[in-house]
mmCIF file of C-alpha atoms in Angstrom:
data_model
loop_
_atom_site.group_PDB
_atom_site.id
_atom_site.type_symbol
_atom_site.label_atom_id
_atom_site.label_comp_id
_atom_site.label_asym_id
_atom_site.label_seq_id
_atom_site.Cartn_x
_atom_site.Cartn_y
_atom_site.Cartn_z
ATOM 1 C CA MET A 3 -173.716 -40.700 37.034
ATOM 2 C CA ALA A 4 -172.272 -43.426 35.329
ATOM 3 C CA GLY A 5 -171.349 -40.902 32.616
ATOM 4 C CA ASP A 6 -169.396 -38.749 34.937
ATOM 5 C CA GLU A 7 -167.053 -41.889 36.358
ATOM 6 C CA VAL A 8 -163.437 -42.056 35.432
ATOM 7 C CA VAL A 9 -162.756 -44.590 32.546
ATOM 8 C CA GLU A 10 -160.970 -47.431 34.332
ATOM 9 C CA HIS A 11 -156.919 -48.219 33.863
ATOM 10 C CA ARG A 12 -157.123 -45.452 30.888
ATOM 11 C CA SER A 13 -154.730 -42.477 31.388
ATOM 12 C CA ALA A 14 -155.147 -39.361 29.421
ATOM 13 C CA GLU A 15 -151.925 -39.677 27.572
ATOM 14 C CA ARG A 16 -153.066 -41.413 24.488
ATOM 15 C CA LEU A 17 -155.985 -39.379 24.428
ATOM 16 C CA THR A 18 -153.575 -36.438 24.319
ATOM 17 C CA PHE A 19 -151.160 -37.797 21.813
ATOM 18 C CA PHE A 20 -153.968 -38.976 19.404
ATOM 19 C CA THR A 21 -155.339 -35.342 19.576
ATOM 20 C CA ASP A 22 -152.121 -33.724 19.244
ATOM 21 C CA ALA A 23 -151.680 -35.974 15.726
ATOM 22 C CA VAL A 24 -155.408 -34.972 14.844
ATOM 23 C CA VAL A 25 -154.042 -31.208 15.285
ATOM 24 C CA ALA A 26 -150.939 -31.547 13.193
ATOM 25 C CA ILE A 27 -152.855 -33.208 10.473
ATOM 26 C CA ALA A 28 -155.188 -30.618 10.175
ATOM 27 C CA MET A 29 -152.569 -27.674 10.121
ATOM 28 C CA THR A 30 -150.972 -29.750 7.370
ATOM 29 C CA LEU A 31 -154.012 -29.608 5.240
ATOM 30 C CA LEU A 32 -154.153 -25.954 5.439
ATOM 31 C CA VAL A 33 -151.662 -25.423 3.242
ATOM 32 C CA LEU A 34 -153.040 -27.990 0.239
ATOM 33 C CA PRO A 35 -154.839 -25.278 -1.414
ATOM 34 C CA LEU A 36 -151.984 -23.101 -1.510
ATOM 35 C CA THR A 37 -149.823 -26.104 -2.958
ATOM 36 C CA GLU A 38 -152.564 -26.844 -5.562
ATOM 37 C CA ALA A 39 -152.550 -22.980 -6.542
ATOM 38 C CA VAL A 40 -148.857 -23.128 -7.320
ATOM 39 C CA SER A 41 -149.243 -25.894 -9.918
ATOM 40 C CA GLU A 42 -152.337 -23.641 -11.479
ATOM 41 C CA THR A 43 -150.177 -20.282 -11.659
ATOM 42 C CA ALA A 44 -147.490 -22.535 -13.489
ATOM 43 C CA SER A 45 -149.185 -24.188 -15.833
ATOM 44 C CA GLU A 46 -150.613 -20.488 -16.575
ATOM 45 C CA GLY A 47 -147.034 -19.346 -16.965
ATOM 46 C CA LEU A 48 -147.470 -16.728 -14.671
ATOM 47 C CA SER A 49 -144.783 -15.533 -12.017
ATOM 48 C CA THR A 50 -144.418 -15.661 -8.238
ATOM 49 C CA ALA A 51 -145.392 -12.060 -7.908
ATOM 50 C CA ASP A 52 -148.447 -12.807 -10.030
ATOM 51 C CA TYR A 53 -149.089 -15.987 -7.694
ATOM 52 C CA LEU A 54 -148.652 -13.601 -4.564
ATOM 53 C CA ARG A 55 -151.091 -11.135 -5.770
ATOM 54 C CA ASP A 56 -153.375 -13.181 -7.315
ATOM 55 C CA HIS A 57 -153.736 -15.753 -3.911
ATOM 56 C CA SER A 58 -153.293 -13.150 -1.297
ATOM 57 C CA ASP A 59 -156.760 -13.834 0.369
ATOM 58 C CA GLN A 60 -155.875 -17.501 0.427
ATOM 59 C CA LEU A 61 -152.474 -16.515 1.891
ATOM 60 C CA PHE A 62 -154.061 -14.629 4.587
ATOM 61 C CA ALA A 63 -156.476 -17.055 5.244
ATOM 62 C CA PHE A 64 -153.539 -19.666 5.758
ATOM 63 C CA ALA A 65 -151.889 -17.768 8.361
ATOM 64 C CA LEU A 66 -154.792 -16.520 9.986
ATOM 65 C CA SER A 67 -156.022 -20.033 10.598
ATOM 66 C CA PHE A 68 -152.456 -21.704 11.102
ATOM 67 C CA ALA A 69 -152.318 -19.119 14.182
ATOM 68 C CA ILE A 70 -155.672 -19.667 15.328
ATOM 69 C CA ILE A 71 -155.431 -23.374 15.335
ATOM 70 C CA SER A 72 -152.199 -22.939 17.091
ATOM 71 C CA THR A 73 -153.720 -20.969 19.754
ATOM 72 C CA PHE A 74 -156.618 -23.247 20.136
ATOM 73 C CA TRP A 75 -154.029 -26.059 20.802
ATOM 74 C CA ARG A 76 -151.675 -24.358 22.974
ATOM 75 C CA ALA A 77 -154.997 -23.637 25.464
ATOM 76 C CA HIS A 78 -155.864 -27.780 24.858
ATOM 77 C CA HIS A 79 -152.237 -28.675 25.732
ATOM 78 C CA ARG A 80 -152.134 -26.363 28.826
ATOM 79 C CA LEU A 81 -155.425 -27.706 29.965
ATOM 80 C CA PHE A 82 -154.586 -31.390 29.720
ATOM 81 C CA GLU A 83 -151.432 -30.957 31.660
ATOM 82 C CA HIS A 84 -153.934 -31.091 34.777
ATOM 83 C CA VAL A 85 -155.598 -34.430 33.388
ATOM 84 C CA ALA A 86 -154.301 -37.570 34.448
ATOM 85 C CA ALA A 87 -157.544 -39.713 33.334
ATOM 86 C CA TYR A 88 -160.523 -39.134 31.428
ATOM 87 C CA SER A 89 -164.291 -39.539 31.907
ATOM 88 C CA GLN A 90 -166.903 -40.245 29.170
ATOM 89 C CA PRO A 91 -167.929 -36.685 28.777
ATOM 90 C CA LEU A 92 -164.352 -35.353 28.806
ATOM 91 C CA MET A 93 -163.859 -37.870 25.971
ATOM 92 C CA LEU A 94 -166.736 -37.013 24.054
ATOM 93 C CA LEU A 95 -166.077 -33.268 24.199
ATOM 94 C CA ASN A 96 -162.581 -33.796 23.190
ATOM 95 C CA ILE A 97 -163.914 -35.730 20.149
ATOM 96 C CA VAL A 98 -166.010 -32.871 19.302
ATOM 97 C CA TRP A 99 -163.240 -30.287 20.122
ATOM 98 C CA MET A 100 -161.123 -32.343 17.396
ATOM 99 C CA PHE A 101 -163.790 -32.230 14.823
ATOM 100 C CA THR A 102 -164.040 -28.222 14.925
ATOM 101 C CA ILE A 103 -160.199 -28.514 14.402
ATOM 102 C CA VAL A 104 -160.565 -30.806 11.196
ATOM 103 C CA TRP A 105 -163.402 -28.901 9.773
ATOM 104 C CA LEU A 106 -161.479 -25.641 10.021
ATOM 105 C CA PRO A 107 -159.515 -26.823 6.710
ATOM 106 C CA VAL A 108 -162.823 -26.192 4.883
ATOM 107 C CA PRO A 109 -163.817 -22.778 5.743
ATOM 108 C CA THR A 110 -160.368 -21.550 5.237
ATOM 109 C CA ALA A 111 -160.367 -23.074 1.840
ATOM 110 C CA LEU A 112 -163.561 -21.097 0.714
ATOM 111 C CA ALA A 113 -162.182 -17.876 2.633
ATOM 112 C CA GLY A 114 -159.128 -18.009 0.221
ATOM 113 C CA SER A 115 -160.902 -19.219 -2.878
ATOM 114 C CA LEU A 116 -164.567 -17.684 -3.286
ATOM 115 C CA GLU A 117 -166.002 -14.024 -2.900
ATOM 116 C CA THR A 118 -166.618 -13.069 0.782
ATOM 117 C CA ASP A 119 -170.258 -12.962 1.785
ATOM 118 C CA ARG A 120 -172.261 -13.231 4.997
ATOM 119 C CA PRO A 121 -172.617 -17.126 4.767
ATOM 120 C CA GLN A 122 -168.779 -17.386 4.225
ATOM 121 C CA LEU A 123 -168.145 -15.157 7.247
ATOM 122 C CA ALA A 124 -170.653 -16.817 9.421
ATOM 123 C CA LEU A 125 -168.848 -20.464 8.574
ATOM 124 C CA TYR A 126 -165.333 -19.460 9.306
ATOM 125 C CA ILE A 127 -165.937 -17.400 12.090
ATOM 126 C CA GLY A 128 -168.775 -19.405 13.677
ATOM 127 C CA SER A 129 -166.272 -22.556 13.371
ATOM 128 C CA MET A 130 -163.571 -21.059 15.367
ATOM 129 C CA LEU A 131 -166.281 -19.934 17.897
ATOM 130 C CA ALA A 132 -167.693 -23.283 18.188
ATOM 131 C CA ASN A 133 -164.175 -24.497 19.182
ATOM 132 C CA ALA A 134 -163.752 -21.827 21.939
ATOM 133 C CA LEU A 135 -167.312 -23.019 22.888
ATOM 134 C CA VAL A 136 -166.254 -26.397 23.332
ATOM 135 C CA SER A 137 -162.966 -25.461 25.270
ATOM 136 C CA VAL A 138 -164.488 -23.818 27.919
ATOM 137 C CA ALA A 139 -166.798 -27.232 28.316
ATOM 138 C CA LEU A 140 -163.738 -28.989 28.449
ATOM 139 C CA HIS A 141 -162.529 -26.567 31.479
ATOM 140 C CA VAL A 142 -165.686 -26.989 32.877
ATOM 141 C CA VAL A 143 -166.299 -30.882 32.925
ATOM 142 C CA LEU A 144 -162.369 -30.835 34.143
ATOM 143 C CA ARG A 145 -162.624 -28.482 37.062
ATOM 144 C CA ARG A 146 -165.874 -30.341 38.255
ATOM 145 C CA ASN A 147 -164.130 -33.886 38.494
ATOM 146 C CA PRO A 148 -161.247 -33.722 41.012
ATOM 147 C CA ALA A 149 -160.944 -37.401 40.483
ATOM 148 C CA LEU A 150 -159.453 -36.655 36.816
ATOM 149 C CA TRP A 151 -156.826 -34.419 37.879
ATOM 150 C CA VAL A 152 -153.354 -34.629 38.313
ATOM 151 C CA ALA A 153 -152.622 -35.124 41.995
ATOM 152 C CA ASP A 154 -150.056 -32.129 42.459
ATOM 153 C CA ASN A 155 -151.328 -30.004 39.238
ATOM 154 C CA PRO A 156 -154.980 -29.390 39.709
ATOM 155 C CA PRO A 157 -156.461 -26.839 37.355
ATOM 156 C CA ASN A 158 -157.429 -23.376 38.067
ATOM 157 C CA SER A 159 -159.590 -20.900 36.741
ATOM 158 C CA SER A 160 -157.301 -18.884 34.233
ATOM 159 C CA GLY A 161 -157.446 -20.794 31.240
ATOM 160 C CA THR A 162 -161.340 -20.934 31.764
ATOM 161 C CA TYR A 163 -161.541 -17.217 31.872
ATOM 162 C CA GLY A 164 -159.154 -16.947 29.160
ATOM 163 C CA LEU A 165 -161.123 -19.119 26.908
ATOM 164 C CA LEU A 166 -164.550 -17.329 27.865
ATOM 165 C CA THR A 167 -163.000 -14.088 26.734
ATOM 166 C CA PHE A 168 -161.707 -15.375 23.738
ATOM 167 C CA ALA A 169 -165.383 -16.909 22.812
ATOM 168 C CA VAL A 170 -166.701 -13.242 23.565
ATOM 169 C CA LEU A 171 -164.446 -11.713 21.261
ATOM 170 C CA LEU A 172 -165.397 -14.620 18.776
ATOM 171 C CA THR A 173 -168.920 -13.548 19.019
ATOM 172 C CA LEU A 174 -168.293 -9.778 18.686
ATOM 173 C CA ALA A 175 -166.208 -10.586 15.531
ATOM 174 C CA LEU A 176 -168.944 -12.565 14.293
ATOM 175 C CA VAL A 177 -171.642 -9.774 14.735
ATOM 176 C CA ILE A 178 -169.461 -7.114 13.414
ATOM 177 C CA ALA A 179 -168.573 -9.160 10.199
ATOM 178 C CA LEU A 180 -172.482 -9.990 9.663
ATOM 179 C CA VAL A 181 -173.803 -6.168 10.354
ATOM 180 C CA LEU A 182 -170.934 -4.824 8.520
ATOM 181 C CA PRO A 183 -170.208 -6.905 5.636
ATOM 182 C CA GLY A 184 -167.687 -4.355 4.151
ATOM 183 C CA VAL A 185 -165.206 -5.214 7.241
ATOM 184 C CA GLY A 186 -164.988 -8.818 6.217
ATOM 185 C CA TYR A 187 -162.287 -10.745 8.144
ATOM 186 C CA LEU A 188 -161.028 -7.576 9.544
ATOM 187 C CA SER A 189 -163.483 -7.905 12.300
ATOM 188 C CA LEU A 190 -161.167 -10.740 13.982
ATOM 189 C CA LEU A 191 -158.517 -7.866 14.739
ATOM 190 C CA VAL A 192 -160.850 -7.437 18.081
ATOM 191 C CA LEU A 193 -159.107 -10.810 19.279
ATOM 192 C CA VAL A 194 -156.089 -8.622 20.015
ATOM 193 C CA LEU A 195 -158.093 -7.501 23.082
ATOM 194 C CA SER A 196 -157.833 -10.885 24.513
ATOM 195 C CA GLY A 197 -154.717 -10.471 26.240
ATOM 196 C CA PRO A 198 -155.461 -6.959 28.012
ATOM 197 C CA ILE A 199 -158.651 -8.416 29.012
ATOM 198 C CA GLU A 200 -157.458 -11.386 30.729
ATOM 199 C CA ARG A 201 -154.649 -9.432 32.154
ATOM 200 C CA LEU A 202 -157.105 -6.857 33.746
ATOM 201 C CA LEU A 203 -159.492 -9.849 34.779
ATOM 202 C CA PHE A 204 -156.558 -11.893 36.450
ATOM 203 C CA ARG A 205 -155.617 -8.575 38.225
ATOM 204 C CA ARG A 206 -158.995 -8.358 39.603
#
């Protein structure tokens, strides 16, 4: 099919550089609500301790989102180490992937500024789940099209299984957060199981 054909004379290098730049900007935007809060704290004559106490939720949301975007970027970077050229489906999926990254500062700002409720939890965790699912789709499209591979560095199944594990755990975290709203963002602690589960799967 035409959509699966490799885009002629276009390597994946420019696509990778552009994606990296988008991720860097998105990670920078995460900190903007915190810098605005510093100005507000100063105008109210409060201390540094007051700032840290009053904006602890924002600080937690920033640190968590920064770590998660870093995780998504590392997985994307490892995947594109195997990409020599790109097809139309791969490019479109990559654009959707970037959208989920650029969008994440919005639910992050909501998480740190408003009272936690079910819609907020669904938006925040659901945004991360969307990125994980698009990442899985990127892996599948690449592995099914050898014409896109680096000749001496074909992709393997480990990255796909790792992202599938991450997506399943995010789904579990979302269910826990919605069923037990008192747990809130602590439901994301299930993500620490990702490493042990991946190691168990790879051993098998």
